[in-house]
mmCIF file of C-alpha atoms in Angstrom:
data_model
loop_
_atom_site.group_PDB
_atom_site.id
_atom_site.type_symbol
_atom_site.label_atom_id
_atom_site.label_comp_id
_atom_site.label_asym_id
_atom_site.label_seq_id
_atom_site.Cartn_x
_atom_site.Cartn_y
_atom_site.Cartn_z
ATOM 1 C CA UNK A 338 95.298 107.924 105.244
ATOM 2 C CA UNK A 339 97.512 105.707 103.132
ATOM 3 C CA UNK A 340 100.092 107.258 100.800
ATOM 4 C CA UNK A 341 98.826 107.760 97.230
ATOM 5 C CA UNK A 342 100.907 106.590 94.277
ATOM 6 C CA UNK A 343 100.421 108.152 90.847
ATOM 7 C CA UNK A 344 101.826 106.228 87.876
ATOM 8 C CA UNK A 345 102.608 106.949 84.229
ATOM 9 C CA UNK A 346 104.408 104.118 82.382
ATOM 10 C CA UNK A 347 105.158 104.275 78.668
ATOM 11 C CA UNK A 348 101.871 102.654 77.656
ATOM 12 C CA UNK A 349 100.338 105.737 76.075
ATOM 13 C CA UNK A 350 101.029 109.417 75.519
ATOM 14 C CA UNK A 351 100.502 111.246 78.775
ATOM 15 C CA UNK A 352 101.922 114.597 79.810
ATOM 16 C CA UNK A 353 101.151 116.643 82.891
ATOM 17 C CA UNK A 354 103.002 119.111 85.046
ATOM 18 C CA UNK A 355 103.981 116.289 87.397
ATOM 19 C CA UNK A 356 104.381 113.147 85.231
ATOM 20 C CA UNK A 357 105.441 112.395 81.649
ATOM 21 C CA UNK A 358 104.930 108.918 80.171
ATOM 22 C CA UNK A 359 107.827 109.410 77.728
ATOM 23 C CA UNK A 360 110.011 108.694 80.745
ATOM 24 C CA UNK A 361 107.922 105.662 81.671
ATOM 25 C CA UNK A 362 108.835 102.012 81.824
ATOM 26 C CA UNK A 363 108.750 100.429 78.389
ATOM 27 C CA UNK A 364 105.887 98.098 77.475
ATOM 28 C CA UNK A 365 107.237 95.383 75.163
ATOM 29 C CA UNK A 366 105.311 92.669 73.328
ATOM 30 C CA UNK A 367 107.386 89.507 73.009
ATOM 31 C CA UNK A 368 105.085 88.296 70.201
ATOM 32 C CA UNK A 369 104.785 91.541 68.246
ATOM 33 C CA UNK A 370 101.137 91.738 67.186
ATOM 34 C CA UNK A 371 100.591 87.971 67.145
ATOM 35 C CA UNK A 372 98.126 86.264 69.486
ATOM 36 C CA UNK A 373 96.592 82.801 69.186
ATOM 37 C CA UNK A 374 93.248 84.266 70.241
ATOM 38 C CA UNK A 375 91.243 87.141 68.852
ATOM 39 C CA UNK A 376 89.343 88.404 71.878
ATOM 40 C CA UNK A 377 86.290 90.429 70.947
ATOM 41 C CA UNK A 378 87.233 93.290 73.269
ATOM 42 C CA UNK A 379 90.878 93.492 72.150
ATOM 43 C CA UNK A 380 91.209 92.088 68.632
ATOM 44 C CA UNK A 381 95.006 92.308 69.038
ATOM 45 C CA UNK A 382 94.708 96.108 68.935
ATOM 46 C CA UNK A 383 96.301 96.488 72.374
ATOM 47 C CA UNK A 384 99.440 94.754 71.081
ATOM 48 C CA UNK A 385 99.795 97.377 68.346
ATOM 49 C CA UNK A 386 100.459 100.055 70.965
ATOM 50 C CA UNK A 387 103.402 98.132 72.462
ATOM 51 C CA UNK A 388 107.037 98.067 71.429
ATOM 52 C CA UNK A 389 107.830 95.131 69.127
ATOM 53 C CA UNK A 390 110.001 92.675 71.032
ATOM 54 C CA UNK A 391 109.346 89.623 68.883
ATOM 55 C CA UNK A 392 113.022 88.667 68.557
ATOM 56 C CA UNK A 393 115.843 88.389 71.066
ATOM 57 C CA UNK A 394 117.715 91.197 69.340
ATOM 58 C CA UNK A 395 114.763 93.562 69.575
ATOM 59 C CA UNK A 396 114.180 92.812 73.246
ATOM 60 C CA UNK A 397 117.839 93.242 74.150
ATOM 61 C CA UNK A 398 117.957 96.592 72.334
ATOM 62 C CA UNK A 399 115.020 97.867 74.372
ATOM 63 C CA UNK A 400 116.452 96.508 77.630
ATOM 64 C CA UNK A 401 119.819 98.182 77.039
ATOM 65 C CA UNK A 402 118.094 101.466 76.232
ATOM 66 C CA UNK A 403 115.986 101.189 79.401
ATOM 67 C CA UNK A 404 119.103 100.575 81.516
ATOM 68 C CA UNK A 405 121.055 103.389 79.873
ATOM 69 C CA UNK A 406 118.383 105.964 80.675
ATOM 70 C CA UNK A 407 118.104 104.762 84.273
ATOM 71 C CA UNK A 408 114.804 102.870 84.188
ATOM 72 C CA UNK A 409 114.255 100.563 87.127
ATOM 73 C CA UNK A 410 112.067 98.083 85.264
ATOM 74 C CA UNK A 411 110.244 96.983 82.131
ATOM 75 C CA UNK A 412 106.784 95.626 81.336
ATOM 76 C CA UNK A 413 106.745 92.462 79.219
ATOM 77 C CA UNK A 414 103.541 91.449 77.513
ATOM 78 C CA UNK A 415 102.342 89.923 74.264
ATOM 79 C CA UNK A 416 99.780 87.633 72.726
ATOM 80 C CA UNK A 417 98.995 84.199 74.096
ATOM 81 C CA UNK A 418 100.065 80.847 72.758
ATOM 82 C CA UNK A 419 97.255 78.368 72.084
ATOM 83 C CA UNK A 420 98.075 76.968 75.531
ATOM 84 C CA UNK A 421 97.170 80.330 77.052
ATOM 85 C CA UNK A 422 100.475 81.703 78.342
ATOM 86 C CA UNK A 423 102.442 84.649 76.976
ATOM 87 C CA UNK A 424 105.778 83.064 75.896
ATOM 88 C CA UNK A 425 108.107 85.403 77.760
ATOM 89 C CA UNK A 426 110.022 82.364 78.968
ATOM 90 C CA UNK A 427 111.368 81.813 75.427
ATOM 91 C CA UNK A 428 113.835 84.588 76.203
ATOM 92 C CA UNK A 429 114.753 83.316 79.639
ATOM 93 C CA UNK A 430 118.505 83.174 79.008
ATOM 94 C CA UNK A 431 118.506 86.804 77.905
ATOM 95 C CA UNK A 432 116.168 88.144 80.571
ATOM 96 C CA UNK A 433 117.840 86.570 83.572
ATOM 97 C CA UNK A 434 121.086 88.327 82.602
ATOM 98 C CA UNK A 435 119.390 91.643 83.334
ATOM 99 C CA UNK A 436 116.945 90.680 86.076
ATOM 100 C CA UNK A 437 119.240 91.989 88.815
ATOM 101 C CA UNK A 438 119.270 95.415 87.125
ATOM 102 C CA UNK A 439 115.607 95.684 86.150
ATOM 103 C CA UNK A 440 112.326 94.725 87.781
ATOM 104 C CA UNK A 441 110.516 92.578 85.231
ATOM 105 C CA UNK A 442 106.731 92.835 85.356
ATOM 106 C CA UNK A 443 104.937 90.436 83.023
ATOM 107 C CA UNK A 444 101.496 89.765 81.643
ATOM 108 C CA UNK A 445 101.637 86.005 81.875
ATOM 109 C CA UNK A 446 98.385 84.861 80.325
ATOM 110 C CA UNK A 447 96.829 81.633 81.569
ATOM 111 C CA UNK A 448 99.400 79.425 83.312
ATOM 112 C CA UNK A 449 98.374 75.794 83.029
ATOM 113 C CA UNK A 450 100.824 74.198 85.436
ATOM 114 C CA UNK A 451 103.631 74.828 87.902
ATOM 115 C CA UNK A 452 106.298 74.024 85.288
ATOM 116 C CA UNK A 453 105.239 77.012 83.179
ATOM 117 C CA UNK A 454 105.094 79.202 86.282
ATOM 118 C CA UNK A 455 108.625 78.161 87.105
ATOM 119 C CA UNK A 456 109.736 79.173 83.600
ATOM 120 C CA UNK A 457 108.491 82.684 84.304
ATOM 121 C CA UNK A 458 110.367 82.662 87.595
ATOM 122 C CA UNK A 459 113.564 81.513 85.869
ATOM 123 C CA UNK A 460 113.148 84.385 83.396
ATOM 124 C CA UNK A 461 113.422 86.854 86.256
ATOM 125 C CA UNK A 462 109.762 87.844 86.412
ATOM 126 C CA UNK A 463 109.079 89.523 89.770
ATOM 127 C CA UNK A 464 105.422 90.531 89.337
ATOM 128 C CA UNK A 465 102.759 88.714 87.305
ATOM 129 C CA UNK A 466 99.709 90.439 85.835
ATOM 130 C CA UNK A 467 96.670 88.525 84.606
ATOM 131 C CA UNK A 468 93.003 89.373 84.168
ATOM 132 C CA UNK A 469 90.519 87.589 86.415
ATOM 133 C CA UNK A 470 87.294 86.539 84.701
ATOM 134 C CA UNK A 471 84.396 85.256 86.772
ATOM 135 C CA UNK A 472 82.220 83.389 84.267
ATOM 136 C CA UNK A 473 82.907 80.666 81.738
ATOM 137 C CA UNK A 474 80.578 82.198 79.150
ATOM 138 C CA UNK A 475 82.696 85.346 78.965
ATOM 139 C CA UNK A 476 85.869 83.271 78.635
ATOM 140 C CA UNK A 477 84.345 81.271 75.783
ATOM 141 C CA UNK A 478 82.252 83.878 73.947
ATOM 142 C CA UNK A 479 84.219 87.088 74.487
ATOM 143 C CA UNK A 480 87.797 85.919 74.964
ATOM 144 C CA UNK A 481 87.402 82.989 72.570
ATOM 145 C CA UNK A 482 89.431 80.757 74.863
ATOM 146 C CA UNK A 483 89.006 77.086 75.792
ATOM 147 C CA UNK A 484 89.643 77.790 79.474
ATOM 148 C CA UNK A 485 87.556 78.017 82.641
ATOM 149 C CA UNK A 486 87.319 80.221 85.711
ATOM 150 C CA UNK A 487 89.321 77.578 87.575
ATOM 151 C CA UNK A 488 92.106 77.836 84.994
ATOM 152 C CA UNK A 489 92.401 81.530 85.776
ATOM 153 C CA UNK A 490 92.380 80.987 89.528
ATOM 154 C CA UNK A 491 94.908 78.171 89.254
ATOM 155 C CA UNK A 492 97.203 80.419 87.217
ATOM 156 C CA UNK A 493 97.566 82.726 90.206
ATOM 157 C CA UNK A 494 98.102 79.778 92.531
ATOM 158 C CA UNK A 495 100.897 78.338 90.365
ATOM 159 C CA UNK A 496 102.618 81.716 90.069
ATOM 160 C CA UNK A 497 102.374 82.359 93.784
ATOM 161 C CA UNK A 498 103.741 78.902 94.547
ATOM 162 C CA UNK A 499 107.008 79.794 92.799
ATOM 163 C CA UNK A 500 107.194 83.100 94.720
ATOM 164 C CA UNK A 501 106.158 85.517 91.987
ATOM 165 C CA UNK A 502 104.073 88.439 93.214
ATOM 166 C CA UNK A 503 100.559 88.263 91.730
ATOM 167 C CA UNK A 504 98.576 91.360 90.792
ATOM 168 C CA UNK A 505 95.241 90.438 89.169
ATOM 169 C CA UNK A 506 93.299 92.849 86.952
ATOM 170 C CA UNK A 507 89.502 92.927 87.024
ATOM 171 C CA UNK A 508 88.039 94.372 83.807
ATOM 172 C CA UNK A 509 84.689 95.985 84.529
ATOM 173 C CA UNK A 510 82.269 95.482 81.654
ATOM 174 C CA UNK A 511 83.731 92.151 80.555
ATOM 175 C CA UNK A 512 81.451 89.722 82.359
ATOM 176 C CA UNK A 513 78.297 88.640 80.537
ATOM 177 C CA UNK A 514 76.569 88.782 83.930
ATOM 178 C CA UNK A 515 77.016 92.551 84.170
ATOM 179 C CA UNK A 516 78.408 94.361 87.179
ATOM 180 C CA UNK A 517 77.555 91.522 89.549
ATOM 181 C CA UNK A 518 79.755 89.223 87.480
ATOM 182 C CA UNK A 519 82.621 91.706 87.648
ATOM 183 C CA UNK A 520 82.236 91.973 91.413
ATOM 184 C CA UNK A 521 82.289 88.183 91.612
ATOM 185 C CA UNK A 522 85.768 88.302 90.040
ATOM 186 C CA UNK A 523 86.898 90.384 93.000
ATOM 187 C CA UNK A 524 85.362 87.987 95.504
ATOM 188 C CA UNK A 525 86.837 84.901 93.824
ATOM 189 C CA UNK A 526 90.323 86.327 94.210
ATOM 190 C CA UNK A 527 90.079 85.754 97.964
ATOM 191 C CA UNK A 528 91.079 82.172 97.094
ATOM 192 C CA UNK A 529 94.513 83.237 95.885
ATOM 193 C CA UNK A 530 95.526 85.995 98.340
ATOM 194 C CA UNK A 531 96.750 88.517 95.742
ATOM 195 C CA UNK A 532 99.608 90.884 96.511
ATOM 196 C CA UNK A 533 97.671 93.787 94.988
ATOM 197 C CA UNK A 534 94.551 94.227 92.860
ATOM 198 C CA UNK A 535 93.996 96.510 89.878
ATOM 199 C CA UNK A 536 90.561 97.659 88.762
ATOM 200 C CA UNK A 537 90.246 98.623 85.092
ATOM 201 C CA UNK A 538 87.323 99.168 82.732
ATOM 202 C CA UNK A 539 86.314 98.058 79.264
ATOM 203 C CA UNK A 540 87.275 100.626 76.652
ATOM 204 C CA UNK A 541 85.477 99.857 73.363
ATOM 205 C CA UNK A 542 88.232 99.921 70.722
ATOM 206 C CA UNK A 543 87.671 100.855 67.094
ATOM 207 C CA UNK A 544 88.120 97.832 64.869
ATOM 208 C CA UNK A 545 87.108 95.279 67.494
ATOM 209 C CA UNK A 546 83.905 93.294 67.735
ATOM 210 C CA UNK A 547 82.996 95.179 70.915
ATOM 211 C CA UNK A 548 83.584 98.699 69.616
ATOM 212 C CA UNK A 549 79.910 99.566 70.213
ATOM 213 C CA UNK A 550 79.772 98.129 73.724
ATOM 214 C CA UNK A 551 78.820 100.253 76.714
ATOM 215 C CA UNK A 552 81.783 101.052 78.952
ATOM 216 C CA UNK A 553 81.289 100.844 82.713
ATOM 217 C CA UNK A 554 79.754 103.967 84.209
ATOM 218 C CA UNK A 555 81.529 106.066 86.835
ATOM 219 C CA UNK A 556 79.090 104.717 89.417
ATOM 220 C CA UNK A 557 79.933 101.109 88.505
ATOM 221 C CA UNK A 558 83.659 101.741 88.790
ATOM 222 C CA UNK A 559 83.139 103.340 92.182
ATOM 223 C CA UNK A 560 81.146 100.316 93.367
ATOM 224 C CA UNK A 561 83.970 98.031 92.219
ATOM 225 C CA UNK A 562 86.652 100.121 93.928
ATOM 226 C CA UNK A 563 84.657 100.136 97.153
ATOM 227 C CA UNK A 564 84.120 96.374 96.931
ATOM 228 C CA UNK A 565 87.812 95.760 96.288
ATOM 229 C CA UNK A 566 88.920 97.991 99.162
ATOM 230 C CA UNK A 567 86.424 96.438 101.584
ATOM 231 C CA UNK A 568 87.230 92.876 100.473
ATOM 232 C CA UNK A 569 90.996 93.361 100.645
ATOM 233 C CA UNK A 570 91.704 95.968 103.350
ATOM 234 C CA UNK A 571 95.357 94.991 103.725
ATOM 235 C CA UNK A 572 96.680 94.977 100.151
ATOM 236 C CA UNK A 573 97.142 97.772 97.596
ATOM 237 C CA UNK A 574 94.101 98.496 95.435
ATOM 238 C CA UNK A 575 94.811 100.409 92.214
ATOM 239 C CA UNK A 576 92.737 102.251 89.644
ATOM 240 C CA UNK A 577 94.583 101.013 86.555
ATOM 241 C CA UNK A 578 95.527 102.560 83.244
ATOM 242 C CA UNK A 579 92.944 100.862 80.984
ATOM 243 C CA UNK A 580 89.675 102.589 81.800
ATOM 244 C CA UNK A 581 87.146 105.016 80.290
ATOM 245 C CA UNK A 582 88.045 108.701 80.367
ATOM 246 C CA UNK A 583 86.205 111.995 80.311
ATOM 247 C CA UNK A 584 85.019 114.653 82.726
ATOM 248 C CA UNK A 585 82.275 112.418 84.100
ATOM 249 C CA UNK A 586 84.940 109.984 85.322
ATOM 250 C CA UNK A 587 86.697 112.601 87.450
ATOM 251 C CA UNK A 588 84.418 111.584 90.299
ATOM 252 C CA UNK A 589 85.932 108.098 90.129
ATOM 253 C CA UNK A 590 89.432 109.430 90.750
ATOM 254 C CA UNK A 591 88.234 111.698 93.548
ATOM 255 C CA UNK A 592 86.487 108.742 95.148
ATOM 256 C CA UNK A 593 89.749 106.791 94.867
ATOM 257 C CA UNK A 594 91.523 109.579 96.738
ATOM 258 C CA UNK A 595 88.868 109.713 99.469
ATOM 259 C CA UNK A 596 88.407 105.949 99.900
ATOM 260 C CA UNK A 597 92.062 105.068 100.431
ATOM 261 C CA UNK A 598 92.658 103.511 97.022
ATOM 262 C CA UNK A 599 96.426 103.153 96.877
ATOM 263 C CA UNK A 600 97.252 104.121 93.302
ATOM 264 C CA UNK A 601 95.915 105.801 90.181
ATOM 265 C CA UNK A 602 97.469 105.359 86.751
ATOM 266 C CA UNK A 603 97.460 108.376 84.436
ATOM 267 C CA UNK A 604 95.501 110.653 86.806
ATOM 268 C CA UNK A 605 93.816 113.828 85.652
ATOM 269 C CA UNK A 606 95.442 117.121 86.659
ATOM 270 C CA UNK A 607 92.385 117.948 88.750
ATOM 271 C CA UNK A 608 92.877 114.748 90.739
ATOM 272 C CA UNK A 609 96.448 115.679 91.579
ATOM 273 C CA UNK A 610 95.340 119.083 92.829
ATOM 274 C CA UNK A 611 92.481 117.493 94.779
ATOM 275 C CA UNK A 612 94.757 114.928 96.431
ATOM 276 C CA UNK A 613 97.626 117.217 97.442
ATOM 277 C CA UNK A 614 95.964 118.460 100.612
ATOM 278 C CA UNK A 615 94.554 115.055 101.555
ATOM 279 C CA UNK A 616 97.309 112.475 101.163
ATOM 280 C CA UNK A 617 101.060 112.118 100.814
ATOM 281 C CA UNK A 618 101.733 111.648 97.097
ATOM 282 C CA UNK A 619 104.457 109.623 95.399
ATOM 283 C CA UNK A 620 105.039 109.927 91.649
ATOM 284 C CA UNK A 621 106.367 107.099 89.504
ATOM 285 C CA UNK A 622 106.933 106.145 85.870
ATOM 286 C CA UNK A 623 106.660 102.446 86.704
ATOM 287 C CA UNK A 624 103.791 100.118 85.928
ATOM 288 C CA UNK A 625 101.264 100.519 88.737
ATOM 289 C CA UNK A 626 101.710 96.807 89.512
ATOM 290 C CA UNK A 627 105.056 97.798 90.979
ATOM 291 C CA UNK A 628 103.174 99.163 93.964
ATOM 292 C CA UNK A 629 103.857 95.851 95.735
ATOM 293 C CA UNK A 630 107.478 97.024 96.003
ATOM 294 C CA UNK A 631 106.902 100.785 96.080
ATOM 295 C CA UNK A 632 104.601 100.715 99.069
ATOM 296 C CA UNK A 633 107.022 98.500 100.999
ATOM 297 C CA UNK A 634 109.822 101.038 100.396
ATOM 298 C CA UNK A 635 107.663 103.858 101.706
ATOM 299 C CA UNK A 636 106.523 101.946 104.773
ATOM 300 C CA UNK A 637 110.059 100.896 105.694
ATOM 301 C CA UNK A 638 111.789 104.196 104.917
#
């Protein structure tokens, strides 16, 4: 079987006998809590959990701290501009000074053209993360954005054209077409040849317009993981950090172990014990998107 990577970045409090997120890669919002959109499932709440990097001084402070404690990378995120992209490129002159010392993973938002993609590249971004949404109604009614499915697909194409690794996220429970719509997001990504794929699930957040929504069931997540693995047999498939929790979801992680899913973010202790006798395990405090580099190191070592 493939090696199994277990990840715990500094996105939330997580402590186990084998991983501690306090040692994890920093997640920094370059816009603070600002976003031009107010998505019904997020309501800017996700930004509140990130480190405020809304000025050059704040970002540099966090970068220097990350380097001093020996981190190998950082996660840059933030709210979108009205054009759709997360304006990480505003700090290009600062970021490229440190890009040879840190792997920069970025949530890019929608990238409207190759020029914007190139700005991310010039900022030292090595890996780009962006959700893939399969239906225009969800983009309009849930995300509140004036974009289309093609805009999302083209974003990956522009980023790949400038040689940034692309790692799409598929959020189960987001499509207005139900599970079939979420699975369509996976199938559509065959157009862009992703470097890895991360499956996550809607987590109804208090204070958002979707706080009463039904999260994806364990069975639905398993179907999506199976579909992703079968559709993309040759790239890493990850069970990402943003997903429903609870004892009933343990079966999802065990399925991931048994079905050759490459990585699990913030695994349960029981999953670690279950996996030890089945697969070779590698532990990391990186963002799980870094698997595009981690797996290459393991294969070539």
